[in-house]
Short mmCIF file of C-alpha atoms in Angstrom, two decimals:
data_model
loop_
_atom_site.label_atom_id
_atom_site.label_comp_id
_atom_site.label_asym_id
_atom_site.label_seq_id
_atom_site.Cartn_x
_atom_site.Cartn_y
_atom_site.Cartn_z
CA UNK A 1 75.81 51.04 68.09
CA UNK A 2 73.86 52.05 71.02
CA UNK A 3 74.85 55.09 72.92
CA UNK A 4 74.09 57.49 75.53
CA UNK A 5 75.25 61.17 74.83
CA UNK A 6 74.66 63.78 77.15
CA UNK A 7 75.36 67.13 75.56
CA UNK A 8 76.70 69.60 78.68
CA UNK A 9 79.92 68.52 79.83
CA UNK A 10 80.08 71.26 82.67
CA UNK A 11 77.53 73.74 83.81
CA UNK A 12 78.01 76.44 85.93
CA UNK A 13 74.87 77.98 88.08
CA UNK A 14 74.06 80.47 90.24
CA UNK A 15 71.57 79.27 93.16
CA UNK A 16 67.91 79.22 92.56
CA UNK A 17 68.45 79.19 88.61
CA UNK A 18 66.86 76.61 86.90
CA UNK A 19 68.73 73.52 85.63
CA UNK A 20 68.36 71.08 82.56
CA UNK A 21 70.67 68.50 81.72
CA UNK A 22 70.17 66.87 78.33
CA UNK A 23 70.53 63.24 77.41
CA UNK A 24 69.82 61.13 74.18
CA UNK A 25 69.89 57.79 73.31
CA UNK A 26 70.39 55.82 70.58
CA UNK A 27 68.12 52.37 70.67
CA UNK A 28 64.86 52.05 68.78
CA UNK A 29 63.20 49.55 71.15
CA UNK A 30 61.67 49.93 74.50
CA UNK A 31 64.46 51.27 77.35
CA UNK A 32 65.18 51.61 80.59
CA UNK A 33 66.30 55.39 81.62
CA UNK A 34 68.24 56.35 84.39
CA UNK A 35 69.76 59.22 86.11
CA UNK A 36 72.37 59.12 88.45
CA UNK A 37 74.51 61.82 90.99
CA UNK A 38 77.92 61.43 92.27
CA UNK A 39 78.77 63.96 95.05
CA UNK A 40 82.19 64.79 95.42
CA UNK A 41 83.71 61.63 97.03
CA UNK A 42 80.79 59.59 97.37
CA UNK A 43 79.12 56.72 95.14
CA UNK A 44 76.97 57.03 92.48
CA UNK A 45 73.33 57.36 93.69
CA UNK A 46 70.13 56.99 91.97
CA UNK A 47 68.37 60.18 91.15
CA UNK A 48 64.94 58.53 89.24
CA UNK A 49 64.45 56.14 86.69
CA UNK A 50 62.04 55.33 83.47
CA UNK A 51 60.66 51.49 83.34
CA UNK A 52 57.59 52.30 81.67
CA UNK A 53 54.07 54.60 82.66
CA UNK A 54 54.23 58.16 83.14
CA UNK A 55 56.67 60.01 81.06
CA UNK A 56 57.28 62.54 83.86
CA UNK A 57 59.01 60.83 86.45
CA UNK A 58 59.70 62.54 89.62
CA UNK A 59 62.91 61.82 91.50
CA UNK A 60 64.76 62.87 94.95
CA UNK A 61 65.80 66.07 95.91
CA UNK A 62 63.25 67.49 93.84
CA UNK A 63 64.53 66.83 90.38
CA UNK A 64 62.63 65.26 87.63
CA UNK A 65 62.75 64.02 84.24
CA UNK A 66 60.84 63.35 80.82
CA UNK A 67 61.04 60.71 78.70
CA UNK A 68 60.24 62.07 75.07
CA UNK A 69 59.93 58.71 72.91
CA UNK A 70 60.03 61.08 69.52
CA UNK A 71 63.03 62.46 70.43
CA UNK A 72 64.57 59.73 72.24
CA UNK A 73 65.81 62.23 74.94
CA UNK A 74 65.36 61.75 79.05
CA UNK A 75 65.84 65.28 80.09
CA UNK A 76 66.74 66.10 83.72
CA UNK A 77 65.22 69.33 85.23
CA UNK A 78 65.06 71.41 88.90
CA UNK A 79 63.38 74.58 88.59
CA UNK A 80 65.75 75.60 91.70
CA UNK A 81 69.06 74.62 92.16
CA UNK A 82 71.06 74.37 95.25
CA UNK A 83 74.51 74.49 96.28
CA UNK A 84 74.39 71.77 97.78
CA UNK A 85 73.15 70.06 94.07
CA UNK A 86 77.20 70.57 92.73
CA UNK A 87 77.91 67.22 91.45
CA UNK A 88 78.28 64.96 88.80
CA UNK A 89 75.04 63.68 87.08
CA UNK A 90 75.28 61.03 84.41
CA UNK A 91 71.91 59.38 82.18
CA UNK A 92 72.19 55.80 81.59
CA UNK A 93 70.10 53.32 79.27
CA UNK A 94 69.57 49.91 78.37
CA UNK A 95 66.95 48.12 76.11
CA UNK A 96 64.01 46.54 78.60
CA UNK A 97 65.16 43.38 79.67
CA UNK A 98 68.98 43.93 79.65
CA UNK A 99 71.33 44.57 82.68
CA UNK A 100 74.16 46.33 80.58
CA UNK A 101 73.44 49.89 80.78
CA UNK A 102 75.18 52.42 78.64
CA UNK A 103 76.91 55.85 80.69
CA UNK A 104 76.71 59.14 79.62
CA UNK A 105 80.06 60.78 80.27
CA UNK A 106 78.75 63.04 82.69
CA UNK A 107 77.75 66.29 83.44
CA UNK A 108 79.46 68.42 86.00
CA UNK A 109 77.51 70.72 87.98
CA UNK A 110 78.91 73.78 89.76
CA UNK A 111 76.03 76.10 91.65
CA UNK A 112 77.49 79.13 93.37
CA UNK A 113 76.24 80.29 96.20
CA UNK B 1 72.53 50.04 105.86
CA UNK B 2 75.22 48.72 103.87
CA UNK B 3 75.18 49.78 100.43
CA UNK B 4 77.87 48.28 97.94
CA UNK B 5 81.54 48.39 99.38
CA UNK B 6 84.85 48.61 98.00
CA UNK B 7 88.17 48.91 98.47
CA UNK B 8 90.53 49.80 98.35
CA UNK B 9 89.46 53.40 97.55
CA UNK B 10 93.05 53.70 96.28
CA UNK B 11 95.12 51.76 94.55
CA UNK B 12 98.67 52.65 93.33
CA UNK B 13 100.52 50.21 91.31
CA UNK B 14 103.72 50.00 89.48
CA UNK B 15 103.74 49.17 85.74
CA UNK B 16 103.71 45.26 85.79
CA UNK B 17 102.23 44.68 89.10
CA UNK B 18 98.95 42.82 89.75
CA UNK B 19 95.82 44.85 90.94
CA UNK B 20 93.03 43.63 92.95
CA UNK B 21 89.58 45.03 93.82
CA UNK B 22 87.45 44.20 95.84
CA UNK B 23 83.27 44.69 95.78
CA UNK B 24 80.86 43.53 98.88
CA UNK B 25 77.81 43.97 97.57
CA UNK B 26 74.23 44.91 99.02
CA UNK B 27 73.22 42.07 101.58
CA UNK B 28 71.15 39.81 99.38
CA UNK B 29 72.05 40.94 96.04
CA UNK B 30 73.46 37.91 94.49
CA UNK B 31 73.96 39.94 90.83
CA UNK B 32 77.18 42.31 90.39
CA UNK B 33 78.80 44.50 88.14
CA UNK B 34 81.74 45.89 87.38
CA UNK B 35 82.13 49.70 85.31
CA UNK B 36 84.92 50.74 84.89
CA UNK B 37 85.49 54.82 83.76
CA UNK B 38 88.29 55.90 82.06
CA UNK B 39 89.12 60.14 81.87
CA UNK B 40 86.39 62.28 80.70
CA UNK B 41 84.35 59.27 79.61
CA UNK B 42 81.64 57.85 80.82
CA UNK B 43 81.32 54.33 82.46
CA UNK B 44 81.68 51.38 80.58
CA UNK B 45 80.11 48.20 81.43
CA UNK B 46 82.91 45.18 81.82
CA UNK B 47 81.50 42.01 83.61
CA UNK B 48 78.42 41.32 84.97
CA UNK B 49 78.54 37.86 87.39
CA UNK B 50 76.05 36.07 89.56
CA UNK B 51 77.43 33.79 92.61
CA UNK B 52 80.41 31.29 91.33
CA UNK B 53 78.99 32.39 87.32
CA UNK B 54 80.44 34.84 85.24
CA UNK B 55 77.10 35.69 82.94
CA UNK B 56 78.88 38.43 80.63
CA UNK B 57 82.35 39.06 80.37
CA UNK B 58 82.23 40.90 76.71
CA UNK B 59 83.56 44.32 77.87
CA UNK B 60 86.32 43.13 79.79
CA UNK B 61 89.73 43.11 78.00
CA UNK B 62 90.80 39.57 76.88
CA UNK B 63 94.08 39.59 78.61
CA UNK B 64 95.26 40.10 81.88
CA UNK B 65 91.63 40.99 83.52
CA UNK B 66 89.71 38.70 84.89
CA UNK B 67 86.63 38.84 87.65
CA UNK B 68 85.34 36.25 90.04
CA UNK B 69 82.10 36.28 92.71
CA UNK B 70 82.42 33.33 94.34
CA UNK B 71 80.20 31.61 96.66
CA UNK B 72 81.92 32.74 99.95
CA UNK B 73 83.25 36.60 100.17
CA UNK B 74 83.33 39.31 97.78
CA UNK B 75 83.65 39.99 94.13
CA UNK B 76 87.45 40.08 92.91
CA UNK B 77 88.56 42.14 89.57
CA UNK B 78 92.06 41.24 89.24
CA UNK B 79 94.22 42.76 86.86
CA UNK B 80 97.40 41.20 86.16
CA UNK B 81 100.39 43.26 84.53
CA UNK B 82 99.16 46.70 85.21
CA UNK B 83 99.58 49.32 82.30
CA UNK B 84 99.90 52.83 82.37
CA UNK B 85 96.64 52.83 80.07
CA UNK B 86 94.84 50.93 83.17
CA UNK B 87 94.81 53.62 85.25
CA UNK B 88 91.03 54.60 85.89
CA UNK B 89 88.32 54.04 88.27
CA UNK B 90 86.59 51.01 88.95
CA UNK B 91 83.16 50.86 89.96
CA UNK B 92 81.27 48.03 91.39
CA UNK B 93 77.33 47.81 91.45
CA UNK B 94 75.03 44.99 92.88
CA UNK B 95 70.77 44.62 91.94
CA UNK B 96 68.92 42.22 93.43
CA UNK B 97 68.22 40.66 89.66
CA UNK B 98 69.75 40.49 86.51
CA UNK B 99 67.32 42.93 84.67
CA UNK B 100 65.33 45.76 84.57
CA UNK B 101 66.24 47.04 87.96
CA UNK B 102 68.38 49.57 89.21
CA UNK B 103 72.14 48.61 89.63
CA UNK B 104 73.67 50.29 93.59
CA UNK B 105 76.59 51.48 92.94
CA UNK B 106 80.16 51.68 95.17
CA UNK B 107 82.02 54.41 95.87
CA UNK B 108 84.99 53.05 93.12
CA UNK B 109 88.10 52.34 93.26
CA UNK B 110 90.60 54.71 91.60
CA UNK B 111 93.40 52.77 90.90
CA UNK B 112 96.67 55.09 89.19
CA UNK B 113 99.57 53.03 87.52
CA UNK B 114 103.03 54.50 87.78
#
């Protein structure tokens, strides 16, 4: 069955430290990748996302992420984090062509100031 | 800049009562979804409609949910008979097509059965 596991279910940072966030997937045809952040009380919002092209994608807020095909992972990374980055973050896939993504359960970020 | 609206944010129903949420979606999008999250998972796709059409309905529940779009107005997840185990939060999203696009998401309804 397909599935999207993201491995850190809360992190804790100090700001300025450098954050990744790992996600896998489990589909052996071509995906769609997708990260997104909920702010405390506020809707999910689209961080970047992976049709196809350059594995490094480059999202808002100065995050990023790379799509490693061998490893079937869509790592999110900010060499600097900010306070105001606390949040929830959460990878989603779908095979290319599909509209029913598949949620990571989240990752809960905490950056102290 | 309306992005996809629901409501109520909150919901509080008693065991056996009927919940309904709502979902406006972005202005133009004519494809919608609903999610819904349950604790310390992660979202779970349950109904994906376009205008009057219910496309794919295979993670809702077989009874007592049930979702409409219709032509007129918003998107309706009704959920008759509330259970305890119901209790979660609902999101809506809306994408301008049906596929490899990015879905907007609401801000969710959190709806708590007592």
């Amino acid at each position: 069955a397909q599935s999207v596991s993201q491995h850190n279910h809360h992190v804790i940072l100090s700001e300025a430290a450098s954050l990744e966030l790992g996600c896998n997937y489990s589909y052996g045809g071509t995906v769609n990748l997708f990260w997104y952040v909920q702010y405390p009380g506020q809707h999910l919002q689209l961080l970047l996302k992976y049709f196809s092209g350059d594995p490094l994608v480059k999202g808002i807020k100065g995050f990023e992420a790379e799509f490693i095909k061998s490893k079937f992972s869509f790592n999110l990374r900010k060499p600097s984090v900010q306070w105001s980055d606390t949040a929830e973050y959460f990878c989603a896939a779908g095979p290319r062509g599909t509209y029913k993504y598949i949620f990571g359960t989240g990752t809960r970020l905490k950056v102290l100031a | 800049n309306a992005g996809v609206m629901q409501n109520p944010r909150h919901l509080v129903r008693r065991r056996g009562q009927e919940a309904r949420l709502r979902c406006s979606p972005v202005k133009g999008h004519s494809h919608v979804y609903w999610y819904r999250q349950l604790p310390e998972e992660g979202l779970k796709f349950m109904v994906y409609l376009q205008k009057e059409n219910i496309i794919d309905e295979s993670g809702m529940p077989k009874e007592r949910f049930s979702a409409e779009f219709p032509k007129e107005g918003p998107s309706i997840l009704r959920i008759q008979q509330v259970v305890r185990g119901d209790s979660a939060a609902y999101f809506c999203a809306s994408s301008p097509s049906g596929s490899d696009t990015e879905a907007f998401f609401g801000q969710g309804t959190r709806l708590t059965v007592v």
